[in-house]
mmCIF file of C-alpha atoms in Angstrom:
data_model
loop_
_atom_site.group_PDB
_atom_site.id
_atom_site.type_symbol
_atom_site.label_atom_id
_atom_site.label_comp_id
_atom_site.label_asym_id
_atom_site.label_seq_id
_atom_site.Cartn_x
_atom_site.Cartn_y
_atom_site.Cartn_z
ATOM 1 C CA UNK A 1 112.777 89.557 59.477
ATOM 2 C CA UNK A 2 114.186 93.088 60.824
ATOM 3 C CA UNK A 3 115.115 95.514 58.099
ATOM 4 C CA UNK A 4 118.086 98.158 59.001
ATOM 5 C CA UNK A 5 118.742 100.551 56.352
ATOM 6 C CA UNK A 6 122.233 101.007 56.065
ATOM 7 C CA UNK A 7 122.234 104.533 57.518
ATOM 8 C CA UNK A 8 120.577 102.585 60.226
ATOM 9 C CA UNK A 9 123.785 100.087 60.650
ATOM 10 C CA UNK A 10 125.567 102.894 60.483
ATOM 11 C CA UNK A 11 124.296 104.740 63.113
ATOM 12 C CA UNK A 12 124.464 102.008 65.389
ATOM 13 C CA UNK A 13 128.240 100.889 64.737
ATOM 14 C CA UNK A 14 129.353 104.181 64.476
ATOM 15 C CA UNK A 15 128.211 104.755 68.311
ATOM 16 C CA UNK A 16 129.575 101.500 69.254
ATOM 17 C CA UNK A 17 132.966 102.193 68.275
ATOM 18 C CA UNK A 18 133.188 105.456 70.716
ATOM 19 C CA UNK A 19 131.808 103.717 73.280
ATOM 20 C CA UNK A 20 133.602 102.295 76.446
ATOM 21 C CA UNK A 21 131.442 99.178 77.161
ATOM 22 C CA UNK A 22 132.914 98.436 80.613
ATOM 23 C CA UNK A 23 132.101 102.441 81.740
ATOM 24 C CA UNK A 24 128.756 102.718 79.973
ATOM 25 C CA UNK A 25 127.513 99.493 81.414
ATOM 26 C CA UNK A 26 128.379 99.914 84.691
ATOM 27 C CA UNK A 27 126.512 103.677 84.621
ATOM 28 C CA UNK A 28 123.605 102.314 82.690
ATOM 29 C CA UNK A 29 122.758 99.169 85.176
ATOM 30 C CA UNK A 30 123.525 101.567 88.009
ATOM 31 C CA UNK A 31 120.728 103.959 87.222
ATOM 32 C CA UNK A 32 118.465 101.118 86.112
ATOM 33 C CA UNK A 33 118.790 100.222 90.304
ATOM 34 C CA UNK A 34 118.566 104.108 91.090
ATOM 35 C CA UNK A 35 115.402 105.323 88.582
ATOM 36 C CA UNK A 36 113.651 102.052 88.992
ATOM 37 C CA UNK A 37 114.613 100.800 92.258
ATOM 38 C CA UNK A 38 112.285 98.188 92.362
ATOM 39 C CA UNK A 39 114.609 96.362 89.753
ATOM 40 C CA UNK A 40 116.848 95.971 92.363
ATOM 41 C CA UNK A 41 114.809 92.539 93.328
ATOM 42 C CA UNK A 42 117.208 90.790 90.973
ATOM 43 C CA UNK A 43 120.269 91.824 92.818
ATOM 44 C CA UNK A 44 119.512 91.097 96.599
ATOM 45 C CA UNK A 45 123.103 89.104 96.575
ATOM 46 C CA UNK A 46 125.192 91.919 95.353
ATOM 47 C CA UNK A 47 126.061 94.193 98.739
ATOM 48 C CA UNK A 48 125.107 97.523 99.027
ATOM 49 C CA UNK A 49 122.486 99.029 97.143
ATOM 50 C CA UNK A 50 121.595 101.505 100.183
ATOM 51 C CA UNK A 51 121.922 104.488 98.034
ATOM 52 C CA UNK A 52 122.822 106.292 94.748
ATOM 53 C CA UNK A 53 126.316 106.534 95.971
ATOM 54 C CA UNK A 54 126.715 103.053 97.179
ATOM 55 C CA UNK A 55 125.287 101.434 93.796
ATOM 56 C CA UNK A 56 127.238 103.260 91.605
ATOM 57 C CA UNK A 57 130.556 102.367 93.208
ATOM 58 C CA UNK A 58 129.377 98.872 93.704
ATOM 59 C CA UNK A 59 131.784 96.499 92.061
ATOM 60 C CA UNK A 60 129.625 94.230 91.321
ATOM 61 C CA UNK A 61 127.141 96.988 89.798
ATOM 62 C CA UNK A 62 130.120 97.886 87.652
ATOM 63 C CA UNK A 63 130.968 94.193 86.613
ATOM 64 C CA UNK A 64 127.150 93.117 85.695
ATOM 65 C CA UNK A 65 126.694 96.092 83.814
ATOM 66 C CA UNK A 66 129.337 95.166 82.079
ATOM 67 C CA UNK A 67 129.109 92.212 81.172
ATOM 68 C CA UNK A 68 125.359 93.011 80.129
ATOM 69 C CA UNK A 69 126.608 95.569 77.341
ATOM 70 C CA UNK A 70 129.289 93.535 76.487
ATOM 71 C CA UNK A 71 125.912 91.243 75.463
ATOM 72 C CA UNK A 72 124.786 94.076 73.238
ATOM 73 C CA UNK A 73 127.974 94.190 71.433
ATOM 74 C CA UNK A 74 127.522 91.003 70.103
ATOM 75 C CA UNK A 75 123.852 91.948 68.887
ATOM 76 C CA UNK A 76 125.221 94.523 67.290
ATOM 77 C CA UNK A 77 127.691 92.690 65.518
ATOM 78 C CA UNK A 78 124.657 90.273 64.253
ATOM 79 C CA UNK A 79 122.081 92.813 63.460
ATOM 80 C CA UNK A 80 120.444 90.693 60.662
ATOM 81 C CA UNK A 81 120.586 87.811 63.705
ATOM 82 C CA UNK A 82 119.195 88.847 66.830
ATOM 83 C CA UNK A 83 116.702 86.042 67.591
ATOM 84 C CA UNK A 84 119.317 83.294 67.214
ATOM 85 C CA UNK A 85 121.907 85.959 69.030
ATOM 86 C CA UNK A 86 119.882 85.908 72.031
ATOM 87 C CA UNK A 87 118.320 82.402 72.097
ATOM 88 C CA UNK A 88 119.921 80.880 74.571
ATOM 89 C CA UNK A 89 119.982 84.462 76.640
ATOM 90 C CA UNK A 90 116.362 84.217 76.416
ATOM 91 C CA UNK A 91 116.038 80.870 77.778
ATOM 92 C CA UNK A 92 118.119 81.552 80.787
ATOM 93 C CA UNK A 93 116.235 84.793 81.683
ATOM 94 C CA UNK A 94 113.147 83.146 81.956
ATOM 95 C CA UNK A 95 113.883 79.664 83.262
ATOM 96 C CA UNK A 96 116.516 80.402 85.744
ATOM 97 C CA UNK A 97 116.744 84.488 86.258
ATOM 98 C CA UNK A 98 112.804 84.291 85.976
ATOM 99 C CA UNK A 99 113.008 88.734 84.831
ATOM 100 C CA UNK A 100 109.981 90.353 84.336
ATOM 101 C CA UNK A 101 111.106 91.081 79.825
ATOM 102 C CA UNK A 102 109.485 94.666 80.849
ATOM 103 C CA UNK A 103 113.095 95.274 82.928
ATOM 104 C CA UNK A 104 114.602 94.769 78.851
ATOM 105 C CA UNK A 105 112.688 97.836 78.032
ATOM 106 C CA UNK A 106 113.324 99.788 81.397
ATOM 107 C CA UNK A 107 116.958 98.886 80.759
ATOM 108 C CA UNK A 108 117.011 99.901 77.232
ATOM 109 C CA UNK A 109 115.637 103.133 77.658
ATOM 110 C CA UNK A 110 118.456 104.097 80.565
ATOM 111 C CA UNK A 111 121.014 103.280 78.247
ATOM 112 C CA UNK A 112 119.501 105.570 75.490
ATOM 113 C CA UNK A 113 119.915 108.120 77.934
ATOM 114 C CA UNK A 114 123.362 107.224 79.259
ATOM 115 C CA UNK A 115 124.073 107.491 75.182
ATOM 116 C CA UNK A 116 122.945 110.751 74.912
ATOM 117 C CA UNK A 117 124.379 111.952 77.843
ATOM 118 C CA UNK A 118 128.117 110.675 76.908
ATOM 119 C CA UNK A 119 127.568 111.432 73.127
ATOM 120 C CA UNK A 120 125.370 115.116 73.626
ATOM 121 C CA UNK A 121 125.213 116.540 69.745
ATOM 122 C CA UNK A 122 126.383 113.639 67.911
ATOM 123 C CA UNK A 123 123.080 111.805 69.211
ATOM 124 C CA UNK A 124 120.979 113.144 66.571
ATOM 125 C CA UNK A 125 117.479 112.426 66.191
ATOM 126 C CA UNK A 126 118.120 109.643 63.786
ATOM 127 C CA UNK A 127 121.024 108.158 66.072
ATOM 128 C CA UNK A 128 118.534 107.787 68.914
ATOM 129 C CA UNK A 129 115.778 106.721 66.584
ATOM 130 C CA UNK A 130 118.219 103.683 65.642
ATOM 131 C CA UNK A 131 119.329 102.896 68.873
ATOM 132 C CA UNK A 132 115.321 102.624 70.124
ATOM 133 C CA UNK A 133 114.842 100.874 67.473
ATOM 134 C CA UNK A 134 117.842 98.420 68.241
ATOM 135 C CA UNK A 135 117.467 98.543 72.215
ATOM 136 C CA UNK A 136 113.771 97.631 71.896
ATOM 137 C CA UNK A 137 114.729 94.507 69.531
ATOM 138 C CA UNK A 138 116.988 93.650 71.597
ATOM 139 C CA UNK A 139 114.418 93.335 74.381
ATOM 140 C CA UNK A 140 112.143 91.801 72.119
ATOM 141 C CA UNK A 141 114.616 88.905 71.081
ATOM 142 C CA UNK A 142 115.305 88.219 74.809
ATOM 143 C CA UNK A 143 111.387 87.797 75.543
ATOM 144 C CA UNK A 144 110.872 85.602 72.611
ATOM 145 C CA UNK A 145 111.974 81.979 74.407
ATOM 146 C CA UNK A 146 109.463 83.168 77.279
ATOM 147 C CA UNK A 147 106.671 80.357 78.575
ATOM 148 C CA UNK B 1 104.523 106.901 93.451
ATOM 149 C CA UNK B 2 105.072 109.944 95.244
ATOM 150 C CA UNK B 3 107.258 113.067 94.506
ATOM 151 C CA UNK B 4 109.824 112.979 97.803
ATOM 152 C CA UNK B 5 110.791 116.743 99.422
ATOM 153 C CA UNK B 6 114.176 115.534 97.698
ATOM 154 C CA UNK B 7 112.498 115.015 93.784
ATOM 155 C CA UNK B 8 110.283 118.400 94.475
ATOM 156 C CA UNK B 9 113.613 119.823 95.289
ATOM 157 C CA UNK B 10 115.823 118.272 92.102
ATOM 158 C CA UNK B 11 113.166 118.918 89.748
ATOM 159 C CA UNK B 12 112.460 122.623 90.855
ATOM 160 C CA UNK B 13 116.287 122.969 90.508
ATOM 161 C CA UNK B 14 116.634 121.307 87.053
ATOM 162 C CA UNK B 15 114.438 123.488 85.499
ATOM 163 C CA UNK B 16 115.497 126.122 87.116
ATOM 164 C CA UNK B 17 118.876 125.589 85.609
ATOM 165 C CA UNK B 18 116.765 124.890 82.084
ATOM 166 C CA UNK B 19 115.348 128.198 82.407
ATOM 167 C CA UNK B 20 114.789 130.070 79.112
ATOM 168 C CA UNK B 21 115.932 127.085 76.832
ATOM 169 C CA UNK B 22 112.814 124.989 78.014
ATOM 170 C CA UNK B 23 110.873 125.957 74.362
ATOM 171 C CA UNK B 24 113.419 124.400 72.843
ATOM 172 C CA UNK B 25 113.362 121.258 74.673
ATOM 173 C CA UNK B 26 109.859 121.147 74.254
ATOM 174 C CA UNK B 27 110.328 121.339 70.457
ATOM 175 C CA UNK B 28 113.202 118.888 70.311
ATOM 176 C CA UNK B 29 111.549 116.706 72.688
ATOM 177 C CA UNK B 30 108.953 116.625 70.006
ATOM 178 C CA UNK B 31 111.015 116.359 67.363
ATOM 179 C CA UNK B 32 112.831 113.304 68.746
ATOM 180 C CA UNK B 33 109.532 111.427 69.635
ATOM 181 C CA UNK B 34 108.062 111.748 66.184
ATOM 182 C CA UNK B 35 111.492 110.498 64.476
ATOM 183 C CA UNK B 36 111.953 107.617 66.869
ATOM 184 C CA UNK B 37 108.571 106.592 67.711
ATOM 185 C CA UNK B 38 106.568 107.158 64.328
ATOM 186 C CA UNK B 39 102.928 106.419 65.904
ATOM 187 C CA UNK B 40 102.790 109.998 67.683
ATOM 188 C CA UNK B 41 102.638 111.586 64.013
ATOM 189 C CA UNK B 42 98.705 110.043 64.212
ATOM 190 C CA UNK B 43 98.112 112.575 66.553
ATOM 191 C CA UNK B 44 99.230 115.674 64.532
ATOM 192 C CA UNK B 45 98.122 114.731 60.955
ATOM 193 C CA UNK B 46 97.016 118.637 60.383
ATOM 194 C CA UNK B 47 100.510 119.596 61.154
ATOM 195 C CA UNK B 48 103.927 120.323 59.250
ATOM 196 C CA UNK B 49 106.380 117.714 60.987
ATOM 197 C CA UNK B 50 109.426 118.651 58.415
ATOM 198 C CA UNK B 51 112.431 119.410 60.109
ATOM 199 C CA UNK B 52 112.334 122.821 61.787
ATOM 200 C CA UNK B 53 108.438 123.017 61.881
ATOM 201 C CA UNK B 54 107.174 126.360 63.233
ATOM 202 C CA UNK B 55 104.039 124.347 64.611
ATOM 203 C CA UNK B 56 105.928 121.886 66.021
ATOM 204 C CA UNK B 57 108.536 124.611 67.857
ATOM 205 C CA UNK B 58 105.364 126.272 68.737
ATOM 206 C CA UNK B 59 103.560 122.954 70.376
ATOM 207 C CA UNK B 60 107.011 122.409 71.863
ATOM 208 C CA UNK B 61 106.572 125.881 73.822
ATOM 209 C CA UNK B 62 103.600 124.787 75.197
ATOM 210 C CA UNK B 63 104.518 121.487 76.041
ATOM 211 C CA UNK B 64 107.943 122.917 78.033
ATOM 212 C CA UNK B 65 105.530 125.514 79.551
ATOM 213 C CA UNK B 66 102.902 123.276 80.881
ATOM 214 C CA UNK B 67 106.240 121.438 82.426
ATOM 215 C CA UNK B 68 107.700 124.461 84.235
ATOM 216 C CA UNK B 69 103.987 125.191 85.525
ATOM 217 C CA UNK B 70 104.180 121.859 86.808
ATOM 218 C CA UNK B 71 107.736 121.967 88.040
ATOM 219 C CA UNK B 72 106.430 125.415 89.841
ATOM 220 C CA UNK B 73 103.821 124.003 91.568
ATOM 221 C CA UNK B 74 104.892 120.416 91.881
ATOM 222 C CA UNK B 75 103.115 120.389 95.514
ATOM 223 C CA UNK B 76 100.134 120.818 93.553
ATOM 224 C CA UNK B 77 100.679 118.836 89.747
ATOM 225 C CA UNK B 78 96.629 117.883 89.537
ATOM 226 C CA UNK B 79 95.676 121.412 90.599
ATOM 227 C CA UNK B 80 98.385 123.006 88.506
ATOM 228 C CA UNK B 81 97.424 121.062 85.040
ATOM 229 C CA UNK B 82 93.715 120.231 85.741
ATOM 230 C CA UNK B 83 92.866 122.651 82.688
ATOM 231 C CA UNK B 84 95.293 120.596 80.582
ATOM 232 C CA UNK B 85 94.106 117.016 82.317
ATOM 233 C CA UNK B 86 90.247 118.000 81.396
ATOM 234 C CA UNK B 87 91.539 118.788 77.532
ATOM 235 C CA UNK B 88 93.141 115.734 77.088
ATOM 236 C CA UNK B 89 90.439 113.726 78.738
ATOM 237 C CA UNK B 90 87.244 115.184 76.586
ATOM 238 C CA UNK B 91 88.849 116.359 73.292
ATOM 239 C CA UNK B 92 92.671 115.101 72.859
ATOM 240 C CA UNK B 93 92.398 111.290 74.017
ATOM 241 C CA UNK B 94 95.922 110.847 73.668
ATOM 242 C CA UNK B 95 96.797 107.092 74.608
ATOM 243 C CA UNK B 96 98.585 107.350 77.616
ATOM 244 C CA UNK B 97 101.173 105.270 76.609
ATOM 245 C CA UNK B 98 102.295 108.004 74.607
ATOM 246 C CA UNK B 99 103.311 110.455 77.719
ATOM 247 C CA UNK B 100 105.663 107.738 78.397
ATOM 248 C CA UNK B 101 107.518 108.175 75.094
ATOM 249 C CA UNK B 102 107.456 111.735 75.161
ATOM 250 C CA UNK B 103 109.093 112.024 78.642
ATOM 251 C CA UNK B 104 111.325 109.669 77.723
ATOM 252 C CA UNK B 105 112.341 112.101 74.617
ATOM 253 C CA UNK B 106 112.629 115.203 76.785
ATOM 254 C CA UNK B 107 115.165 113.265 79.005
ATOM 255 C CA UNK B 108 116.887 112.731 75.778
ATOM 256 C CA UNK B 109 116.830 116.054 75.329
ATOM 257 C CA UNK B 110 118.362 116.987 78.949
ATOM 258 C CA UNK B 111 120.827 114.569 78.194
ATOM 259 C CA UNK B 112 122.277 115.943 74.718
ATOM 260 C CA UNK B 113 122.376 119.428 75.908
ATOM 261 C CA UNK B 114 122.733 119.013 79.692
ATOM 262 C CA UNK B 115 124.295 115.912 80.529
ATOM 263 C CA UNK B 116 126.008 117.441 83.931
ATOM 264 C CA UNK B 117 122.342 118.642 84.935
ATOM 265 C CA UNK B 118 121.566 115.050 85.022
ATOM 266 C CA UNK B 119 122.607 112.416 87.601
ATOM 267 C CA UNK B 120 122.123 109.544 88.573
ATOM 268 C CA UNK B 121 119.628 111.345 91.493
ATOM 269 C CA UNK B 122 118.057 113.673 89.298
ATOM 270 C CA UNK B 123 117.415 111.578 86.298
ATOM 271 C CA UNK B 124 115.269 109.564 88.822
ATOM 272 C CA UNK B 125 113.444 112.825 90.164
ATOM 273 C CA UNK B 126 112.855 113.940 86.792
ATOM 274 C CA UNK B 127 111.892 110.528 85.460
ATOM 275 C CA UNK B 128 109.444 110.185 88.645
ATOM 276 C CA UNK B 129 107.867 113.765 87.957
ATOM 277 C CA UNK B 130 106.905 113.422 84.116
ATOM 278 C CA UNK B 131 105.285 110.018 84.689
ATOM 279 C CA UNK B 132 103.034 112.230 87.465
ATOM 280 C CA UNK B 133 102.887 114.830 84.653
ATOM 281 C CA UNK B 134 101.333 112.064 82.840
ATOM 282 C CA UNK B 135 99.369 110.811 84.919
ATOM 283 C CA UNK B 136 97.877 113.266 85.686
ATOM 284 C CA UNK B 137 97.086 114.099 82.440
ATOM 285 C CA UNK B 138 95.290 111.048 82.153
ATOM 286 C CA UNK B 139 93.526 110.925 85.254
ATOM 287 C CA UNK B 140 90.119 112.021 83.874
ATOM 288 C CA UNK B 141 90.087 109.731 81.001
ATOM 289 C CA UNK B 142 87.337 107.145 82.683
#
């Protein structure tokens, strides 16, 4: 069972609340593909990945990364829940995506940085220390249905 | 992995735009990595890690210096840091999952307090050059 303190919580909901999902996933699954290009194995389907340039405008980039974060939104509304949050998420990552759970991590430490990038001062210490806490969960929780 | 003409040149040019503030990266860098990842402290238990530490602003000076001398001759990392590779390798022993963490921190740290410094190109040149800081650092270890 996870413990947050609740200047944990509020750390992480805090963030949340300033954050444009749709914008901040798009960026943060675009440089996943551009800092870790081998990544880009799961994505052979989605057009041009030729270069920085190309992935970041790449609608479909944008859309996935989207949709990804939009994920993490409902973690963080279940903080207490994340195993049951990502069951099913789990499942489908390793029986029909078939993702190597180290591109969680990879993924989860680009977004840190897309954080503290958008967020500069107000991602203290302890902000990022709850967010690596919460992004590596996360990953965790998504491995766990793995066989 | 290899440093490209194209990383040699972002990286030379990032911390050329870092210039003086570099110490204080290399403190906050610190700072950040022993708040978010507790473990590291097991590697400085004869040190004051309270906020604001002299010996941790001081390590952090070393630490961003070691990475400019490596930025200044990143034709040449192994040559540049073999002093620093041999040190870690007979006497320090850090677990070289641990350069990992701390690179990740100093991006952190670009980030926060240089967040137009760092796109989408040169957060991949700078990613790819600490984990050849690192491993070189670790090449001697067996």
């Amino acid at each position: 069972m996870v413990h947050w303190s609740a200047e944990e919580k509020q750390l992480i909901t805090g963030l949340w609340g300033r954050v444009n999902v749709e914008e901040c996933g798009a960026e943060a699954l675009a440089r996943l593909l551009i800092v870790y290009p081998w990544t880009q194995r799961f994505f052979d389907n989605f057009g041009n990945l030729s270069s920085p340039t190309a992935i970041l405008g790449n609608p479909r980039v944008r859309a996935h990364g989207g949709k990804v974060l939009t994920s993490f939104g409902e973690a963080i509304k279940n903080l207490d829940n994340l195993k049951g949050t990502y069951s099913k998420l789990s499942e489908l990552h390793c029986d029909k995506l078939h993702v190597d759970p180290e591109n969680f991590r990879l993924l989860g430490d680009i977004l840190i940085i897309v954080l503290a990038a958008h967020f500069t001062k107000d991602f203290t210490p302890a902000c990022q220390a709850a967010w690596q806490k919460l992004v590596g969960l996360v990953a965790h929780a998504l491995a766990r249905k793995y066989h | 992995m290899v440093l490209s003409p194209a990383d040699k040149s972002n990286v030379k040019a990032a911390f050329g735009k870092i210039g003086g503030q570099a110490d204080e990266y290399g403190a906050e860098a610190l700072e950040r990595m022993f708040v978010t990842y507790p473990q590291t402290k097991t590697y400085f238990p004869h040190f004051d890690l309270s906020k604001g530490s002299a010996q941790v602003k001081a390590h952090g000076k070393k630490v961003a210096a070691a990475l400019v001398e490596a930025a200044n001759h990143v034709d040449d990392i192994a040559g540049a840091l073999s002093k620093l590779s041999d040190l870690h390798a007979q006497k320090l022993r850090v677990d070289p999952v641990n350069f990992k963490l701390l690179g990740q921190c100093f991006l952190v740290v670009v980030a926060c307090h240089n967040p137009a410094l760092l796109t989408p190109e040169v957060h991949a040149s700078l990613d790819k050059f600490l984990c050849a800081v690192g491993t070189v650092l670790t090449a001697k270890y067996r």
